[in-house]
Coordinates of C-alpha atoms and ligand atoms in Angstrom, one line a residue:
M295 CA -5.2 -3.3 30.9
A296 CA -3.6 -5.9 27.8
R297 CA -2.5 -4.3 24.9
R298 CA -1.7 -6.5 21.7
D299 CA -0.2 -3.7 19.6
P300 CA 1.3 -0.4 20.3
H301 CA -0.6 0.8 18.0
S302 CA -4.3 0.1 19.2
Y303 CA -6.2 0.5 22.6
A304 CA -7.5 -3.4 22.0
D305 CA -7.2 -5.7 24.9
D306 CA -7.0 -8.8 24.4
T307 CA -8.7 -9.7 28.1
Q308 CA -11.7 -8.4 26.5
V309 CA -14.6 -9.1 23.7
A310 CA -13.1 -9.8 20.3
T311 CA -15.0 -8.3 17.0
E312 CA -16.2 -11.1 14.6
S313 CA -18.7 -9.4 12.4
L314 CA -19.4 -5.5 12.0
A315 CA -23.2 -3.8 10.4
L316 CA -22.4 -1.1 8.7
V317 CA -24.8 1.2 7.9
A318 CA -23.9 5.1 6.5
R319 CA -24.9 7.9 4.8
V320 CA -22.1 9.9 2.6
D321 CA -23.2 13.3 3.4
F322 CA -20.9 15.5 0.2
T323 CA -22.3 18.8 1.9
Q324 CA -21.3 18.5 5.0
R325 CA -18.4 15.9 3.9
V326 CA -19.7 13.0 7.2
L327 CA -20.4 9.9 7.1
H328 CA -23.7 9.0 9.5
A329 CA -23.2 5.9 10.6
E330 CA -24.2 3.6 12.8
A331 CA -21.4 0.3 13.7
T332 CA -22.7 -2.7 15.3
L333 CA -19.9 -5.4 16.3
A334 CA -21.0 -8.9 17.2
F335 CA -18.6 -10.7 19.3
A336 CA -17.4 -14.2 18.8
A337 CA -18.8 -15.4 21.8
P338 CA -21.9 -13.0 24.7
G339 CA -19.3 -11.1 27.1
G340 CA -19.6 -8.0 29.5
G341 CA -17.4 -5.8 31.1
A342 CA -15.3 -3.1 29.7
L343 CA -14.5 -3.4 26.3
D344 CA -12.0 -0.5 24.3
L345 CA -12.4 0.5 21.0
D346 CA -10.1 2.9 18.8
T347 CA -11.5 6.1 17.1
R348 CA -10.2 9.0 15.9
D349 CA -12.1 12.2 15.2
L350 CA -15.4 10.6 15.8
A351 CA -18.6 12.2 17.1
I352 CA -20.1 9.3 18.9
D353 CA -23.6 10.0 19.7
A354 CA -25.0 6.5 21.2
V355 CA -24.5 3.0 22.2
E356 CA -26.4 0.9 23.2
A357 CA -25.3 -3.3 23.9
V358 CA -26.6 -5.6 21.5
G359 CA -28.5 -9.7 23.2
A360 CA -28.0 -8.4 26.5
R361 CA -31.3 -8.1 29.3
E362 CA -30.4 -4.5 29.6
A363 CA -30.7 -3.8 26.3
A364 CA -30.4 -0.1 26.9
A365 CA -27.8 2.9 25.9
L366 CA -24.6 2.6 28.0
P367 CA -22.8 5.0 29.0
F368 CA -19.6 5.6 27.6
T369 CA -16.3 7.3 27.5
L370 CA -14.5 9.1 25.5
H371 CA -10.9 9.7 26.4
P372 CA -8.9 12.6 25.2
A373 CA -7.1 11.9 21.5
E374 CA -3.3 11.0 21.8
P375 CA -1.7 12.3 18.4
I376 CA -1.4 8.9 16.7
L377 CA -3.7 6.3 18.3
G378 CA -6.3 8.6 18.7
A379 CA -9.0 8.5 21.0
R380 CA -10.0 5.8 23.1
L381 CA -13.7 4.7 23.2
A382 CA -14.4 3.1 26.7
I383 CA -17.5 0.9 27.2
E384 CA -18.9 -1.2 30.1
L385 CA -21.4 -4.1 28.7
P386 CA -23.6 -5.7 30.5
P387 CA -23.0 -9.7 31.0
G388 CA -24.1 -11.6 27.8
S389 CA -23.6 -9.0 25.2
T390 CA -23.7 -10.4 21.9
G391 CA -22.5 -7.1 20.3
V392 CA -22.6 -3.4 20.6
R393 CA -24.1 -0.9 18.6
I394 CA -22.8 3.0 18.1
R395 CA -24.3 5.9 16.2
Y396 CA -22.0 8.0 15.6
R397 CA -20.9 10.4 12.8
T398 CA -17.0 11.5 11.5
S399 CA -14.8 14.1 10.9
P400 CA -14.2 16.6 7.9
D401 CA -10.4 16.3 8.8
A402 CA -11.4 12.6 9.3
S403 CA -7.5 11.1 8.5
A404 CA -8.7 7.9 6.5
L405 CA -11.0 9.8 4.3
Q406 CA -10.6 12.5 1.4
W407 CA -13.2 14.7 0.2
L408 CA -12.9 16.0 -3.4
A409 CA -14.5 18.7 -5.1
P410 CA -15.5 18.2 -8.5
A411 CA -12.9 20.4 -9.8
Q412 CA -10.2 17.4 -8.5
T413 CA -12.4 14.6 -10.8
A414 CA -11.5 13.5 -13.9
G415 CA -15.2 14.3 -15.2
G416 CA -15.4 17.3 -12.6
K417 CA -18.9 17.2 -12.0
Q418 CA -19.2 15.1 -8.8
P419 CA -17.5 15.1 -6.0
F420 CA -15.6 12.0 -4.8
L421 CA -14.8 10.2 -1.9
F422 CA -12.6 7.3 -1.1
S423 CA -11.0 5.8 1.8
Q424 CA -6.9 4.6 3.0
A425 CA -7.1 2.9 6.0
Q426 CA -3.5 1.3 6.2
A427 CA -1.9 1.4 8.8
I428 CA -4.6 2.9 11.5
Q429 CA -6.6 5.5 9.5
A430 CA -9.9 2.6 9.7
R431 CA -10.7 4.4 13.1
S432 CA -11.2 7.5 11.7
F433 CA -14.2 6.1 9.9
V434 CA -15.4 2.9 12.3
P435 CA -15.5 2.4 16.3
I436 CA -13.8 -0.6 15.8
Q437 CA -10.6 -2.9 17.0
D438 CA -8.3 -1.2 14.8
L439 CA -5.2 -3.9 14.1
P440 CA -4.1 -6.0 11.7
G441 CA -4.5 -9.3 15.5
V442 CA -8.2 -9.2 14.6
R443 CA -10.3 -10.1 11.9
F444 CA -14.4 -10.1 11.4
T445 CA -16.3 -10.6 8.0
Y446 CA -18.7 -7.3 7.5
D447 CA -22.2 -6.1 5.7
A448 CA -22.5 -2.6 4.8
T449 CA -25.2 -0.3 3.4
I450 CA -24.1 2.8 2.2
R451 CA -26.7 5.5 1.4
V452 CA -25.2 7.8 -1.4
P453 CA -26.7 11.2 -3.2
A454 CA -28.5 10.5 -6.4
G455 CA -26.6 9.4 -9.3
M456 CA -23.7 8.2 -7.7
T457 CA -21.9 5.0 -7.3
A458 CA -20.7 3.6 -3.4
V459 CA -17.8 0.7 -4.1
M460 CA -16.3 -1.3 -1.5
A461 CA -14.0 -3.9 -0.7
A462 CA -16.5 -6.2 -0.5
E463 CA -18.7 -8.2 -2.5
R464 CA -21.8 -6.4 -4.2
V465 CA -25.3 -7.7 -3.3
E466 CA -28.6 -6.8 -4.9
S467 CA -30.2 -3.1 -4.1
S468 CA -33.5 -2.2 -5.5
E469 CA -33.5 1.4 -3.2
P470 CA -32.0 3.5 -5.8
G471 CA -28.6 5.4 -4.1
V472 CA -28.7 2.4 -2.0
F473 CA -25.4 0.2 -1.9
K474 CA -25.0 -3.0 0.1
F475 CA -22.0 -5.3 0.1
R476 CA -21.1 -7.9 2.7
M477 CA -17.5 -9.3 3.3
P478 CA -17.9 -12.7 3.9
Q479 CA -13.6 -13.4 4.1
P480 CA -12.6 -12.6 7.6
I481 CA -10.3 -9.4 7.7
P482 CA -8.4 -7.5 9.6
S483 CA -10.1 -3.9 9.8
Y484 CA -7.3 -2.0 7.4
L485 CA -8.6 -3.3 4.7
L486 CA -12.1 -1.9 5.1
A487 CA -12.0 0.6 2.5
I488 CA -15.0 2.5 0.1
A489 CA -15.5 5.0 -2.0
A490 CA -18.4 7.0 -4.1
G491 CA -18.8 9.1 -7.2
D492 CA -19.2 8.9 -10.7
L493 CA -18.3 5.7 -11.1
V494 CA -18.8 3.0 -14.3
F495 CA -17.0 -0.4 -14.2
E496 CA -15.5 -1.7 -17.1
P497 CA -14.8 -5.6 -17.1
I498 CA -11.3 -6.8 -17.8
G499 CA -11.9 -11.0 -17.4
E500 CA -14.4 -13.3 -16.0
R501 CA -13.0 -12.2 -12.8
S502 CA -11.4 -8.8 -12.6
G503 CA -12.4 -5.1 -14.1
V504 CA -11.7 -1.9 -13.6
W505 CA -13.8 0.6 -11.5
A506 CA -13.3 4.5 -12.1
E507 CA -14.9 7.9 -13.5
P508 CA -16.0 6.9 -17.2
E509 CA -13.1 9.7 -18.5
M510 CA -10.9 6.9 -17.5
A511 CA -12.6 3.2 -17.2
R512 CA -11.6 2.0 -20.5
R513 CA -8.2 2.9 -20.4
A514 CA -7.8 1.6 -17.0
A515 CA -9.0 -1.8 -18.6
T516 CA -6.7 -1.7 -21.5
E517 CA -3.3 -0.9 -19.8
F518 CA -4.3 -3.6 -16.7
A519 CA -5.4 -6.0 -19.7
D520 CA -2.8 -8.4 -18.0
T521 CA -4.7 -8.7 -14.9
E522 CA -6.3 -12.1 -15.4
E523 CA -3.4 -13.6 -16.4
M524 CA -1.6 -12.0 -13.1
M525 CA -4.2 -14.6 -11.1
R526 CA -3.7 -17.3 -13.4
V527 CA 0.0 -17.6 -13.2
T528 CA -0.2 -16.4 -9.2
E529 CA -2.3 -19.5 -8.4
E530 CA -0.6 -21.5 -10.1
L531 CA 2.6 -21.1 -8.0
F532 CA 1.0 -20.3 -5.1
G533 CA -2.3 -21.2 -4.4
P534 CA -6.5 -20.4 -5.5
Y535 CA -7.1 -17.4 -5.1
R536 CA -9.7 -17.0 -2.1
W537 CA -11.5 -13.7 -2.7
G538 CA -14.6 -13.7 -5.4
R539 CA -13.1 -11.3 -7.6
Y540 CA -10.5 -9.1 -8.4
D541 CA -11.8 -5.5 -9.5
L542 CA -9.5 -2.1 -9.5
L543 CA -9.9 1.3 -8.7
V544 CA -8.7 3.6 -10.1
L545 CA -8.6 6.8 -8.5
P546 CA -8.1 10.6 -8.9
P547 CA -4.8 11.9 -8.9
S548 CA -4.9 12.8 -5.1
F549 CA -4.5 9.0 -3.8
P550 CA -1.4 9.1 -1.5
Y551 CA -0.3 5.5 -2.7
G552 CA 0.1 4.0 -5.6
G553 CA -1.8 1.2 -5.0
M554 CA -4.1 -0.1 -1.9
E555 CA -4.2 -3.9 -1.4
N556 CA -8.2 -3.7 -0.1
P557 CA -9.6 -7.4 -1.0
R558 CA -11.6 -7.9 -4.1
M559 CA -10.7 -4.3 -5.2
T560 CA -7.4 -2.9 -5.6
F561 CA -7.6 0.9 -5.0
A562 CA -4.9 2.5 -7.5
T563 CA -3.0 5.9 -8.8
P564 CA -4.1 6.8 -12.4
T565 CA -0.5 7.5 -12.4
V566 CA -0.2 4.3 -13.7
V567 CA -2.3 4.4 -16.5
I568 CA -0.3 5.7 -18.8
G569 CA -1.2 3.6 -21.9
D570 CA 2.3 1.4 -22.5
K571 CA 1.3 -1.6 -19.2
S572 CA 5.1 0.1 -18.2
L573 CA 4.0 0.7 -14.2
V574 CA 1.8 -2.4 -14.2
S575 CA 4.1 -3.8 -11.6
V576 CA 1.7 -2.0 -8.9
V577 CA -1.1 -4.2 -9.8
A578 CA 1.1 -7.5 -9.7
H579 CA 1.3 -6.4 -6.3
E580 CA -1.3 -4.9 -5.1
L581 CA -2.8 -8.8 -6.1
A582 CA -0.1 -10.5 -4.7
H583 CA -1.1 -9.0 -1.0
S584 CA -4.4 -11.5 -2.0
W585 CA -2.1 -14.1 -0.7
S586 CA 0.7 -12.2 1.6
G587 CA -1.0 -9.8 3.8
N588 CA -4.6 -10.3 3.0
L589 CA -4.8 -14.1 3.5
V590 CA -1.8 -14.2 5.8
T591 CA -1.3 -11.1 7.9
Q592 CA 1.5 -10.0 10.4
D593 CA -0.1 -9.2 13.5
S594 CA 1.4 -6.3 14.7
W595 CA 2.6 -3.5 12.5
D596 CA 5.8 -3.9 13.9
D597 CA 6.2 -7.1 11.9
I598 CA 4.6 -5.8 8.8
W599 CA 8.2 -6.8 6.4
L600 CA 5.9 -10.8 6.9
N601 CA 3.4 -8.6 4.7
E602 CA 5.5 -5.8 1.8
G603 CA 8.2 -8.0 2.3
F604 CA 6.3 -11.2 0.9
T605 CA 4.6 -9.5 -1.5
S606 CA 7.5 -7.7 -3.2
Y607 CA 8.8 -11.3 -4.0
V608 CA 5.6 -12.5 -4.7
E609 CA 4.9 -9.4 -7.1
N610 CA 8.3 -9.8 -8.9
R611 CA 7.2 -14.1 -9.3
I612 CA 4.2 -13.0 -10.9
V613 CA 6.0 -9.8 -13.7
E614 CA 8.9 -12.6 -14.1
A615 CA 6.1 -14.6 -15.3
V616 CA 4.1 -12.5 -17.3
Y617 CA 6.7 -9.7 -18.7
G618 CA 9.2 -12.3 -18.5
A619 CA 12.8 -12.4 -16.5
E620 CA 14.5 -9.7 -18.1
F621 CA 11.8 -7.5 -17.1
A622 CA 11.8 -8.7 -13.5
V623 CA 15.4 -8.1 -13.4
M624 CA 15.1 -4.3 -14.0
E625 CA 12.5 -4.0 -11.6
T626 CA 14.5 -5.9 -8.7
A627 CA 18.1 -3.4 -9.8
I628 CA 15.5 -0.3 -9.9
K629 CA 14.5 -1.6 -6.3
Q630 CA 17.9 -2.6 -5.0
H631 CA 19.5 0.8 -6.2
A632 CA 16.6 3.5 -4.7
T633 CA 17.1 1.3 -1.3
V634 CA 20.0 0.6 -0.4
V635 CA 22.0 3.3 -2.3
K636 CA 20.4 6.0 -2.3
L637 CA 18.1 5.4 1.7
D638 CA 14.8 6.0 0.6
P639 CA 13.4 9.0 1.9
L640 CA 10.6 8.0 4.3
T641 CA 13.0 6.1 6.4
P642 CA 14.9 7.6 9.2
A643 CA 18.3 6.5 8.5
E644 CA 18.5 4.8 12.1
L645 CA 15.9 2.1 10.7
A646 CA 16.9 1.6 7.5
V647 CA 17.2 -2.2 6.2
E648 CA 15.8 -4.1 9.1
L649 CA 13.3 -6.8 9.5
P650 CA 11.3 -7.5 12.5
G651 CA 11.1 -5.1 15.3
L652 CA 10.7 -2.0 13.3
H653 CA 9.3 -0.4 16.8
H654 CA 8.6 2.6 14.8
R655 CA 5.5 4.1 15.9
S656 CA 3.9 6.4 13.7
E657 CA 0.5 7.1 12.2
Y658 CA 2.3 6.2 8.7
H659 CA 3.4 3.1 9.7
G660 CA 5.2 0.9 7.0
T661 CA 5.3 3.8 4.7
T662 CA 8.6 3.1 3.7
S663 CA 10.7 1.1 0.7
T664 CA 13.0 -0.9 3.0
G665 CA 11.5 -4.0 4.9
P666 CA 9.7 -4.7 1.6
L667 CA 13.2 -5.0 -0.2
K668 CA 15.0 -6.6 2.3
G669 CA 12.4 -8.9 3.0
S670 CA 11.5 -10.1 -1.2
W671 CA 15.8 -10.0 -1.5
F672 CA 16.1 -12.9 1.7
L673 CA 13.4 -14.8 -0.1
S674 CA 14.8 -14.8 -3.5
W675 CA 17.8 -15.2 -1.6
L676 CA 16.5 -18.9 0.0
E677 CA 14.8 -19.5 -3.6
E678 CA 17.9 -19.4 -5.2
R679 CA 19.8 -22.2 -2.7
F680 CA 16.8 -24.3 -2.3
T681 CA 16.2 -23.8 -6.0
R682 CA 12.5 -23.0 -6.7
E683 CA 11.0 -26.5 -7.2
V684 CA 12.0 -26.2 -3.2
F685 CA 11.1 -23.6 -2.2
D686 CA 8.3 -22.6 -4.5
P687 CA 6.1 -25.2 -2.6
F688 CA 7.0 -24.5 0.5
L689 CA 5.9 -20.4 0.5
R690 CA 2.7 -22.1 -1.1
G691 CA 2.3 -23.9 2.0
Y692 CA 3.1 -21.2 4.1
F693 CA 0.4 -19.4 2.4
D694 CA -2.0 -22.6 3.2
R695 CA -0.8 -22.8 6.8
F696 CA -1.7 -19.7 8.2
A697 CA -4.2 -18.8 5.5
F698 CA -7.1 -16.0 7.6
R699 CA -4.7 -15.9 10.4
S700 CA -2.1 -13.0 11.4
I701 CA 1.4 -14.4 13.1
N702 CA 4.6 -12.8 13.8
T703 CA 8.1 -12.9 12.7
D704 CA 8.7 -16.0 15.1
D705 CA 5.6 -18.0 13.6
F706 CA 7.4 -17.5 10.1
V707 CA 10.8 -18.6 11.7
A708 CA 9.5 -21.8 13.1
H709 CA 7.3 -22.6 9.8
L710 CA 10.5 -21.9 7.8
R711 CA 12.8 -24.3 10.2
E712 CA 10.2 -26.5 10.0
H713 CA 9.7 -27.0 6.4
L714 CA 12.3 -26.4 4.9
L715 CA 15.7 -25.7 6.9
E716 CA 15.1 -29.5 8.8
P717 CA 14.3 -31.1 5.6
H718 CA 16.9 -29.8 3.8
P719 CA 20.2 -29.3 6.4
D720 CA 23.0 -27.6 5.1
V721 CA 21.6 -25.6 3.0
V722 CA 21.8 -22.3 4.6
T723 CA 23.9 -21.3 8.3
E724 CA 22.5 -20.4 10.9
D725 CA 24.9 -17.1 11.3
E726 CA 23.2 -16.1 7.2
L727 CA 19.8 -16.8 8.8
A728 CA 20.8 -14.4 11.6
A729 CA 22.2 -11.9 9.4
W730 CA 18.7 -11.7 7.5
L731 CA 16.5 -11.5 10.9
Y732 CA 18.1 -10.4 13.3
E733 CA 21.1 -7.7 11.8
P734 CA 20.7 -4.3 10.4
G735 CA 21.4 -3.4 6.9
I736 CA 21.5 -6.3 4.0
P737 CA 24.5 -8.9 4.2
A738 CA 27.4 -8.2 2.1
F739 CA 26.9 -12.0 1.0
A740 CA 23.5 -10.8 -0.9
E741 CA 23.8 -10.8 -4.8
R742 CA 22.8 -7.8 -6.3
A743 CA 20.4 -8.2 -9.2
V744 CA 22.5 -7.3 -12.1
S745 CA 20.9 -6.4 -15.7
A746 CA 22.9 -6.1 -19.0
R747 CA 20.3 -3.7 -20.1
F748 CA 21.5 -1.4 -16.8
Q749 CA 25.0 -1.8 -18.1
V750 CA 24.1 -0.5 -21.6
V751 CA 22.2 2.5 -19.8
D752 CA 25.4 3.2 -17.6
E753 CA 27.4 3.2 -20.0
A754 CA 25.3 5.7 -21.8
R755 CA 24.9 8.0 -19.2
D756 CA 28.6 8.5 -18.3
L757 CA 29.2 9.2 -21.6
W758 CA 26.7 11.9 -21.9
L759 CA 28.2 13.3 -18.6
R760 CA 31.6 13.3 -20.7
T761 CA 31.2 14.2 -23.3
G762 CA 27.7 15.7 -23.8
E763 CA 26.6 12.9 -26.1
L764 CA 23.2 12.6 -26.5
P765 CA 22.7 8.5 -25.1
G766 CA 21.8 6.4 -28.1
G767 CA 19.1 4.6 -28.6
A768 CA 17.6 6.2 -25.8
E769 CA 14.5 7.3 -27.5
K770 CA 13.0 3.0 -27.8
W771 CA 14.2 3.2 -24.2
T772 CA 11.3 1.6 -21.5
T773 CA 10.4 2.8 -18.7
Q774 CA 12.6 0.8 -16.6
E775 CA 15.9 2.4 -18.6
W776 CA 15.0 5.6 -18.2
L777 CA 14.1 5.0 -14.4
R778 CA 17.7 3.6 -14.2
F779 CA 19.1 6.2 -16.3
L780 CA 17.8 9.0 -14.1
D781 CA 18.5 6.7 -10.7
A782 CA 21.8 6.7 -11.1
A783 CA 22.2 10.0 -12.1
P784 CA 23.8 12.7 -10.2
D785 CA 21.2 14.7 -8.1
V786 CA 22.5 17.7 -10.0
L787 CA 22.9 19.1 -13.5
S788 CA 24.0 21.8 -14.8
P789 CA 21.2 23.4 -16.9
L790 CA 23.0 22.6 -20.1
L791 CA 22.7 19.4 -20.1
L792 CA 18.9 19.3 -18.3
Q793 CA 18.2 21.4 -21.5
Q794 CA 20.2 18.9 -23.9
L795 CA 18.0 15.7 -22.3
D796 CA 14.9 18.0 -22.0
R797 CA 14.8 18.7 -25.8
A798 CA 15.8 15.3 -27.0
F799 CA 13.1 13.2 -25.4
G800 CA 10.9 15.8 -23.7
L801 CA 10.5 15.2 -20.4
T802 CA 9.2 17.5 -18.7
G803 CA 5.2 17.2 -18.7
T804 CA 5.4 13.4 -18.8
A805 CA 2.7 11.4 -18.4
N806 CA 4.4 8.8 -16.3
G807 CA 4.5 9.0 -12.7
E808 CA 7.8 6.9 -12.2
I809 CA 10.1 8.9 -14.9
A810 CA 8.0 12.8 -13.4
R811 CA 9.2 11.6 -9.6
R812 CA 12.8 11.1 -10.6
W813 CA 12.9 13.2 -13.4
Y814 CA 11.1 16.6 -11.2
Q815 CA 13.9 15.5 -8.6
I816 CA 17.1 16.2 -10.4
V817 CA 15.2 19.6 -11.8
A818 CA 14.4 20.8 -8.3
A819 CA 18.3 20.3 -6.9
S820 CA 19.3 21.9 -9.9
S821 CA 17.4 24.9 -9.7
Y822 CA 16.2 24.3 -13.5
E823 CA 13.5 26.9 -13.0
A824 CA 12.8 26.1 -16.9
S825 CA 10.8 23.4 -15.5
Y826 CA 8.8 25.1 -12.4
A827 CA 5.7 24.9 -14.3
E828 CA 5.1 21.6 -15.6
M829 CA 6.9 20.4 -12.0
A830 CA 4.3 22.3 -9.4
E831 CA 1.1 21.1 -11.8
F832 CA 2.4 17.9 -11.1
L833 CA 3.2 18.3 -7.1
T834 CA 0.2 19.6 -7.3
N835 CA -1.6 16.9 -8.9
V836 CA -0.3 13.7 -7.6
G837 CA -1.4 12.9 -4.4
R838 CA 1.0 9.6 -4.6
M839 CA 3.6 10.4 -1.6
K840 CA 6.3 8.1 -2.7
L841 CA 6.2 10.1 -6.5
I842 CA 6.4 13.8 -4.4
L843 CA 8.0 13.8 -1.0
P844 CA 11.5 13.2 -3.0
V845 CA 10.0 16.3 -5.2
Y846 CA 9.6 18.2 -2.1
Q847 CA 12.6 17.1 0.0
A848 CA 14.9 18.2 -3.3
L849 CA 13.1 21.4 -3.3
A850 CA 13.5 21.8 0.2
G851 CA 16.9 21.7 0.2
T852 CA 17.0 25.0 -2.4
D853 CA 15.8 26.9 0.1
R854 CA 14.5 29.4 -2.2
A855 CA 11.9 27.6 -3.1
F856 CA 10.6 25.5 0.6
A857 CA 8.1 28.1 1.1
A858 CA 6.5 27.2 -1.7
A859 CA 6.7 23.8 -1.0
D860 CA 5.4 24.0 2.5
R861 CA 2.6 25.8 1.2
V862 CA 1.3 23.3 -1.2
A863 CA 2.4 20.0 0.2
P864 CA -0.2 17.8 1.6
R865 CA -1.6 16.8 4.9
Q866 CA 0.7 13.5 5.1
V867 CA 4.0 15.1 2.8
R868 CA 4.2 18.1 5.6
S869 CA 4.2 15.5 8.7
I870 CA 6.9 13.6 6.9
I871 CA 9.4 15.9 5.7
S872 CA 8.9 17.7 9.3
A873 CA 9.3 14.5 11.3
P874 CA 12.7 14.8 13.7
G875 CA 15.3 13.1 11.7
L876 CA 14.1 12.8 8.2
T877 CA 15.0 16.4 6.8
E878 CA 19.1 16.5 7.3
Ligands
BES1238 N1 0.0 -1.3 1.3 C1 0.4 -0.7 1.1 C2 0.8 1.0 1.0 C3 0.3 0.7 2.5 C4 1.7 0.8 3.2 C5 -0.4 1.8 2.8 C6 2.0 1.3 4.4 C7 0.1 2.0 4.5 C8 0.4 1.6 4.9 C9 0.8 -1.1 -0.8 O1 0.5 -2.5 -1.4 C10 1.9 -0.9 -1.8 O2 3.3 -1.4 -1.4 N2 2.3 0.4 -2.8 C11 2.8 0.4 -3.1 C12 2.8 -0.1 -4.9 C13 4.5 -0.4 -4.9 C14 5.2 -1.2 -3.9 C15 4.3 -0.9 -6.2 C16 2.7 1.9 -3.9 O3 1.7 2.2 -2.9 O4 4.1 3.1 -3.9
ZN1239 ZN1 2.2 -3.6 -0.7

């Protein structure tokens, strides 16, 4: 047994999947997929094959291409809590592939099945997937690790009147209710994605558009109107976009993330569609993954900073190019404040702010913002030291060299030495490098982002806290200035101050998810019951963990409300709140 990745049963002495053919029927009545997955191997092989599964019912397994192509015996081992169940198959020699007939469970961890009432339209049910980090195995039996890449074809059957989408190229299909897809670029399993519901398409530009429920499509296309421009600036900086189209699927509010970089089709929360484009850095972020992560992938989840850290950096470069330096600096300052000053609530303290080797075996691996922040801070620091003239081509060269490959921190460091440090000696020291790469925390010599507008906000807040004088000019503040105002406010405020602020600026009930998260966090910590109805509405509507978890945690700290929080919190949130080391 030679495991490649602690989060997968895949064994690198066995055959590797080169392509997948998926045929599935979406059954909204039973909330299952009835499916058949055919894995084709890079070269004919035989012997043991271990696949990852979670909560799958396996109906039949057969070999493809071998002489004795009959049904194969298989063993579905008992499930482990994080890894799921190992599906052990013994292939006859000369097998070119394996075909597995299976059904998913209604509780499949990657799939959310929504009743019509949970959608904007209220008439049709809805299904969406979220496979990162190790959930793909709950809807496809596969080698579920970022180090194995495969292309795929899929045929998805949905009930009449519904539309299916996948993060792939659409292929014409003449049969009603049948949707076909093709992913010609090799992807890791965590980028498999599917959704079905009452979906329509609204174009943005030549290569981009929005899929959403009819109620949302127009508004979202307007919010994301700069997507084409974002693609253009990223290509200019870091090389061609290699995935064909870039569309966004705007999901119902229960989607657990802000965005997920599924190739060709980012899945996104509707909580950023607020009418003023102020939260579209989520699009910049997910688009950036088309270079960092989707193109150059971490070989194991332990090296996720290579993915999220680089992406946060590229995101900020896109934001700067499209919305200006002042906006980009505000965004960086917000992230730095949240992570370094407040410490990410999703991260156990002892893991805070480390780069490689986050040996953190968990189902929700990588759901933290510390690795990304430190990674992007490191790249910004390199950029500053070497200048953009040198650093930008270096980064572009890195994306080119490792395109469609999975690499680890050592590969990156070797590339860094060869292409940046050696040609430009004496710009950074070994000690500085080690501080970024191998020591916990943000190095003392790293400079914080400074935003002049935030200094004004900080002064206004201090004055308000001291004298009760409301912040002047706040009615014209951008989202980012409000985020700063709330982020650096005390955790607990008096009912008087909260009421005064809310009366003046109408924070309770805001449609802006980032403002809501911070406001309700203070509301909860302060037991400010006047806003509890709207807070409960927010918590029960929105599934984006980054927005609701901190509010639940604040509620959990004021014990009276904890029982209620525990009752309504979604599964992912409950498991994180109750994880050891997180609640103290
Ligand atoms: N790929 C991540 C989301 C993710 C990370 C899912 C780890 C599962 C495990 C995505 O690109 C992301 O970082 N989303 C952020 C966007 C934000 C940083 C702009 C989010 O959802 O908040
Ligand atoms: Zn990301």
